[in-house]
Amino acid sequence: MPDGSALPAPFTVTPAALAQVAEIAAAQGRPSAGLRLAVEAGGCSGFQYKFDLAEAPEADDLVVEGRVFVDPVSLDLLRGAQLDWADELIGAHFKVSNPVAVSGCGCGVSFSVG
């Protein structure tokens, strides 16, 4: 029987990341587009994040806040993660805080799982 505690969200997006998705889409003349986040094999640590604009989600995507689309295979490697927008001295970029990742590269684009 459930204990009443809520399960953690499978994937979350910060307001800063949502605002940046809208800004990028508008700048590219695609104001209704969303951000597709995928995980692919590759990178210096085994897996890498891939970001693309997409007009609409695929039928089996997780849709977060109506603007971020994650496919089921990638979601397995992103469970409990959060997408944020970081504006740092080294540059501005989407940043994924991923509890599944056990190590990552210095630039934060690739990661490995245990």
mmCIF file of C-alpha atoms in Angstrom:
data_model
loop_
_atom_site.group_PDB
_atom_site.id
_atom_site.type_symbol
_atom_site.label_atom_id
_atom_site.label_comp_id
_atom_site.label_asym_id
_atom_site.label_seq_id
_atom_site.Cartn_x
_atom_site.Cartn_y
_atom_site.Cartn_z
ATOM 1 C CA MET A 1 0.000 0.000 0.000
ATOM 2 C CA PRO A 2 1.411 3.457 -0.891
ATOM 3 C CA ASP A 3 2.772 5.504 1.989
ATOM 4 C CA GLY A 4 1.509 8.790 0.536
ATOM 5 C CA SER A 5 4.944 10.145 -0.353
ATOM 6 C CA ALA A 6 5.319 11.534 -3.831
ATOM 7 C CA LEU A 7 7.662 9.916 -6.313
ATOM 8 C CA PRO A 8 10.375 12.203 -7.658
ATOM 9 C CA ALA A 9 9.699 13.742 -11.050
ATOM 10 C CA PRO A 10 11.319 11.756 -13.852
ATOM 11 C CA PHE A 11 12.907 14.910 -15.285
ATOM 12 C CA THR A 12 12.592 18.597 -14.401
ATOM 13 C CA VAL A 13 13.355 21.880 -16.139
ATOM 14 C CA THR A 14 14.169 25.160 -14.400
ATOM 15 C CA PRO A 15 12.414 28.417 -15.302
ATOM 16 C CA ALA A 16 15.748 29.760 -16.631
ATOM 17 C CA ALA A 17 16.058 26.827 -19.058
ATOM 18 C CA LEU A 18 12.436 27.225 -20.207
ATOM 19 C CA ALA A 19 12.988 30.916 -20.845
ATOM 20 C CA GLN A 20 16.108 30.158 -22.864
ATOM 21 C CA VAL A 21 14.291 27.554 -24.980
ATOM 22 C CA ALA A 22 11.657 30.177 -25.817
ATOM 23 C CA GLU A 23 14.342 32.771 -26.592
ATOM 24 C CA ILE A 24 16.298 30.442 -28.896
ATOM 25 C CA ALA A 25 13.152 29.294 -30.694
ATOM 26 C CA ALA A 26 11.996 32.888 -31.230
ATOM 27 C CA ALA A 27 15.447 33.961 -32.462
ATOM 28 C CA GLN A 28 15.344 31.175 -35.055
ATOM 29 C CA GLY A 29 11.877 32.191 -36.234
ATOM 30 C CA ARG A 30 10.275 29.087 -34.717
ATOM 31 C CA PRO A 31 8.431 30.509 -31.678
ATOM 32 C CA SER A 32 6.381 27.375 -31.010
ATOM 33 C CA ALA A 33 9.334 24.959 -31.190
ATOM 34 C CA GLY A 34 10.546 23.048 -28.183
ATOM 35 C CA LEU A 35 13.888 21.601 -27.141
ATOM 36 C CA ARG A 36 14.571 17.927 -27.779
ATOM 37 C CA LEU A 37 17.083 16.551 -25.275
ATOM 38 C CA ALA A 38 18.559 13.161 -26.113
ATOM 39 C CA VAL A 39 21.363 10.972 -24.804
ATOM 40 C CA GLU A 40 23.614 9.331 -27.378
ATOM 41 C CA ALA A 41 26.577 6.991 -27.165
ATOM 42 C CA GLY A 42 29.806 8.929 -27.560
ATOM 43 C CA GLY A 43 31.769 11.713 -26.008
ATOM 44 C CA CYS A 44 34.878 11.277 -23.914
ATOM 45 C CA SER A 45 32.956 9.652 -21.027
ATOM 46 C CA GLY A 46 30.655 7.198 -22.843
ATOM 47 C CA PHE A 47 27.402 9.137 -23.317
ATOM 48 C CA GLN A 48 26.728 12.656 -24.478
ATOM 49 C CA TYR A 49 23.798 15.047 -24.379
ATOM 50 C CA LYS A 50 22.303 16.243 -27.655
ATOM 51 C CA PHE A 51 20.116 19.353 -27.920
ATOM 52 C CA ASP A 52 17.958 20.204 -30.953
ATOM 53 C CA LEU A 53 14.901 22.320 -31.649
ATOM 54 C CA ALA A 54 11.824 20.301 -32.584
ATOM 55 C CA GLU A 55 8.447 21.503 -33.807
ATOM 56 C CA ALA A 56 6.556 18.872 -31.802
ATOM 57 C CA PRO A 57 7.204 15.928 -29.514
ATOM 58 C CA GLU A 58 7.192 12.349 -30.754
ATOM 59 C CA ALA A 59 4.242 10.216 -29.605
ATOM 60 C CA ASP A 60 6.188 8.472 -26.822
ATOM 61 C CA ASP A 61 8.202 11.488 -25.567
ATOM 62 C CA LEU A 62 8.023 12.822 -22.041
ATOM 63 C CA VAL A 63 6.946 16.462 -22.456
ATOM 64 C CA VAL A 64 8.113 18.766 -19.671
ATOM 65 C CA GLU A 65 6.482 22.179 -19.258
ATOM 66 C CA GLY A 66 5.240 21.926 -22.852
ATOM 67 C CA ARG A 67 8.673 22.908 -24.251
ATOM 68 C CA VAL A 68 11.186 20.126 -23.528
ATOM 69 C CA PHE A 69 10.913 16.688 -25.143
ATOM 70 C CA VAL A 70 12.759 13.562 -23.930
ATOM 71 C CA ASP A 71 12.494 10.177 -25.638
ATOM 72 C CA PRO A 72 11.981 7.037 -23.483
ATOM 73 C CA VAL A 73 15.459 5.583 -24.139
ATOM 74 C CA SER A 74 17.162 8.826 -23.122
ATOM 75 C CA LEU A 75 14.870 9.173 -20.123
ATOM 76 C CA ASP A 76 16.326 5.951 -18.679
ATOM 77 C CA LEU A 77 19.683 7.778 -18.502
ATOM 78 C CA LEU A 78 18.118 11.033 -17.290
ATOM 79 C CA ARG A 79 15.787 9.791 -14.553
ATOM 80 C CA GLY A 80 15.697 12.364 -11.759
ATOM 81 C CA ALA A 81 17.847 14.842 -13.723
ATOM 82 C CA GLN A 82 17.279 18.574 -14.099
ATOM 83 C CA LEU A 83 17.877 20.821 -17.094
ATOM 84 C CA ASP A 84 19.064 24.333 -16.274
ATOM 85 C CA TRP A 85 20.541 27.309 -18.119
ATOM 86 C CA ALA A 86 23.974 28.384 -16.889
ATOM 87 C CA ASP A 87 25.409 31.782 -17.783
ATOM 88 C CA GLU A 88 29.017 31.577 -16.620
ATOM 89 C CA LEU A 89 32.354 33.191 -17.448
ATOM 90 C CA ILE A 90 33.207 30.213 -19.664
ATOM 91 C CA GLY A 91 29.999 30.734 -21.634
ATOM 92 C CA ALA A 92 26.269 30.249 -21.507
ATOM 93 C CA HIS A 93 24.881 26.751 -22.010
ATOM 94 C CA PHE A 94 22.255 24.224 -21.054
ATOM 95 C CA LYS A 95 23.417 22.253 -18.030
ATOM 96 C CA VAL A 96 22.108 18.830 -17.011
ATOM 97 C CA SER A 97 22.369 17.844 -13.340
ATOM 98 C CA ASN A 98 22.114 14.085 -13.653
ATOM 99 C CA PRO A 99 22.032 11.782 -10.593
ATOM 100 C CA VAL A 100 22.520 8.726 -12.863
ATOM 101 C CA ALA A 101 25.931 10.005 -14.036
ATOM 102 C CA VAL A 102 28.849 8.717 -11.951
ATOM 103 C CA SER A 103 31.479 10.773 -13.773
ATOM 104 C CA GLY A 104 31.672 13.321 -16.521
ATOM 105 C CA CYS A 105 34.055 15.250 -18.698
ATOM 106 C CA GLY A 106 35.342 18.692 -17.831
ATOM 107 C CA CYS A 107 33.000 20.475 -20.217
ATOM 108 C CA GLY A 108 29.874 18.737 -18.847
ATOM 109 C CA VAL A 109 28.710 17.471 -22.236
ATOM 110 C CA SER A 110 29.448 13.783 -21.722
ATOM 111 C CA PHE A 111 29.047 11.396 -18.792
ATOM 112 C CA SER A 112 29.301 7.770 -17.746
ATOM 113 C CA VAL A 113 26.998 5.587 -15.680
ATOM 114 C CA GLY A 114 27.929 2.987 -13.099
#
